[in-house]
Phi, psi and omega in degrees: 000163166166203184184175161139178191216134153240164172277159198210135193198200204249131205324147143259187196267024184246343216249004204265181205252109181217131227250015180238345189273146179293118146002082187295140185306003174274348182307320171346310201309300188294142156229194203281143161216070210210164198287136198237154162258037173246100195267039181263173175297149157080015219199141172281129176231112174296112153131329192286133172284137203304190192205187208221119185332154187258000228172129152339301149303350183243154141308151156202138192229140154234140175229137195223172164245130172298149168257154174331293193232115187282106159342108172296345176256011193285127204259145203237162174268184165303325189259005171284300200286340145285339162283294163339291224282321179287016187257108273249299188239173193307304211298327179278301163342285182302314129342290162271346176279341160264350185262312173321277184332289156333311227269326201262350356139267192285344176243028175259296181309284191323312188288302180111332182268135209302149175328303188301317192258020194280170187221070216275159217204146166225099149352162179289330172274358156075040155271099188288173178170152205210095225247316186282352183256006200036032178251140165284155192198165175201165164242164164190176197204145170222095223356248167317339216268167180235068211234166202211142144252112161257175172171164219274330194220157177359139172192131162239151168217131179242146192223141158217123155318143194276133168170184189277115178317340195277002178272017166217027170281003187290311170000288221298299190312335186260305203261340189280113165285137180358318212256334179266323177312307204292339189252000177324090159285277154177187240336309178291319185310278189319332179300277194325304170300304201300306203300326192269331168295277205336302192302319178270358141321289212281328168298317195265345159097005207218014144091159158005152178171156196277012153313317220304328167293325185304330226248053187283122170263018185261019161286114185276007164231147189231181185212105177238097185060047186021093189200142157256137182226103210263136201230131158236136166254167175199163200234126162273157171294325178245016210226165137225147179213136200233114156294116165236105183234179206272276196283137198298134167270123192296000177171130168246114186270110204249119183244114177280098185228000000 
């Protein structure tokens, strides 16, 4: 299941796909994220309803589909639902309101506090944050797919659907750092890179910006406006979704629903 939005343009010649260069050993990073019968940490549990980190140390990443017909009951504040009502198409609409929704949803059940009165919060860069419940938290969306983070301190996630990378590789050319252009091969690679910036964008809150070459994510630690960021990927059947939080997390509990 899953989600997110990036910016996009067309291959440049540093960026192209050549189908003879070797794999690099950061490809390692990624793992599997598919439905498992194993309900330990660090393991996808399909079906299961999420829960709210147990610990300082832990994640809990969700990944989802919006459904065909979104719960009518699910509750938006006043000013969610003018943000909704403007968006031009059902799909997107719809979208959002599951993704608010679920989001206010789960940190109401977690929380104690009722839906009507929790009090979800945005930064000037659209950094989300819920100050009475004391959870960090992040969201992203790729057309239907979704994704959620929480966690006890900072946290960004970013999600894309797998498809074809080349109507957006000029990106690359601009925003890619030197060390990420060598490893473009292909369609998940790019996918892959996009995903591990934008998620340490969205930890640190303050949105897009022209550094983004500076910024090699093929680290599994990074150092961004001098902040250290500890980065994870994971591969879907239709999805890649990428994790940045300040601190290495002792276990990420991951839910397909």
């Amino acid at each position: 299941s899953n989600t997110v939005t990036s910016c996009r343009t067309r291959p440049s010649a540093a960026a192209t796909h050549s189908a003879d260069r070797r794999r690099p050993s950061s490809v390692a990073l990624e793992s599997q994220m598919r439905p498992s019968a194993t309900t330990g940490d660090d393991h996808a549990l399909p079906g299961s309803v999420p829960r709210l980190p147990r610990n300082e140390a832990e994640v809990v990443l969700i990944v989802a589909r919006v459904p065909a017909k979104v719960d009518a009951r699910l509750f938006l504040s006043d000013e969610e639902e003018k943000k909704c009502a403007r968006l031009i198409r059902e799909q997107d609409r719809n979208s959002y309101r599951y993704r608010h929704g679920m989001l206010r949803r789960w940190l109401s059940d977690w929380s104690g506090i009722g839906e009507q009165t929790l009090e979800i919060t945005q930064n000037v860069f659209g950094k989300p944050g819920a100050p009475a419940t004391k959870l960090h938290f992040n969201m992203s969306r790729s057309g239907d797919l979704c994704a959620f983070a929480f966690a006890a301190s900072d946290i960004g996630v970013d999600i894309e659907a797998r498809r074809d990378s080349r109507p957006f590789l000029n990106i690359a050319g601009q925003h890619y750092h030197p060390d990420e252009k060598a490893v473009i091969i292909s369609d998940d690679d790019f996918f892959r890179i996009w995903t591990r910036k934008e998620a340490v964008m969205k930890a640190e809150g303050s949105g897009l910006n022209d550094s983004l070459a500076g910024l090699n994510s093929m680290t599994e630690q990074v150092v961004y406006k001098n902040r250290r960021y500890h980065l994870r990927s994971w591969l879907g059947t239709d999805f890649i979704v990428s994790l940045a939080c300040p601190e290495p997390p002792a276990a990420v509990v991951q839910f397909l629903v």
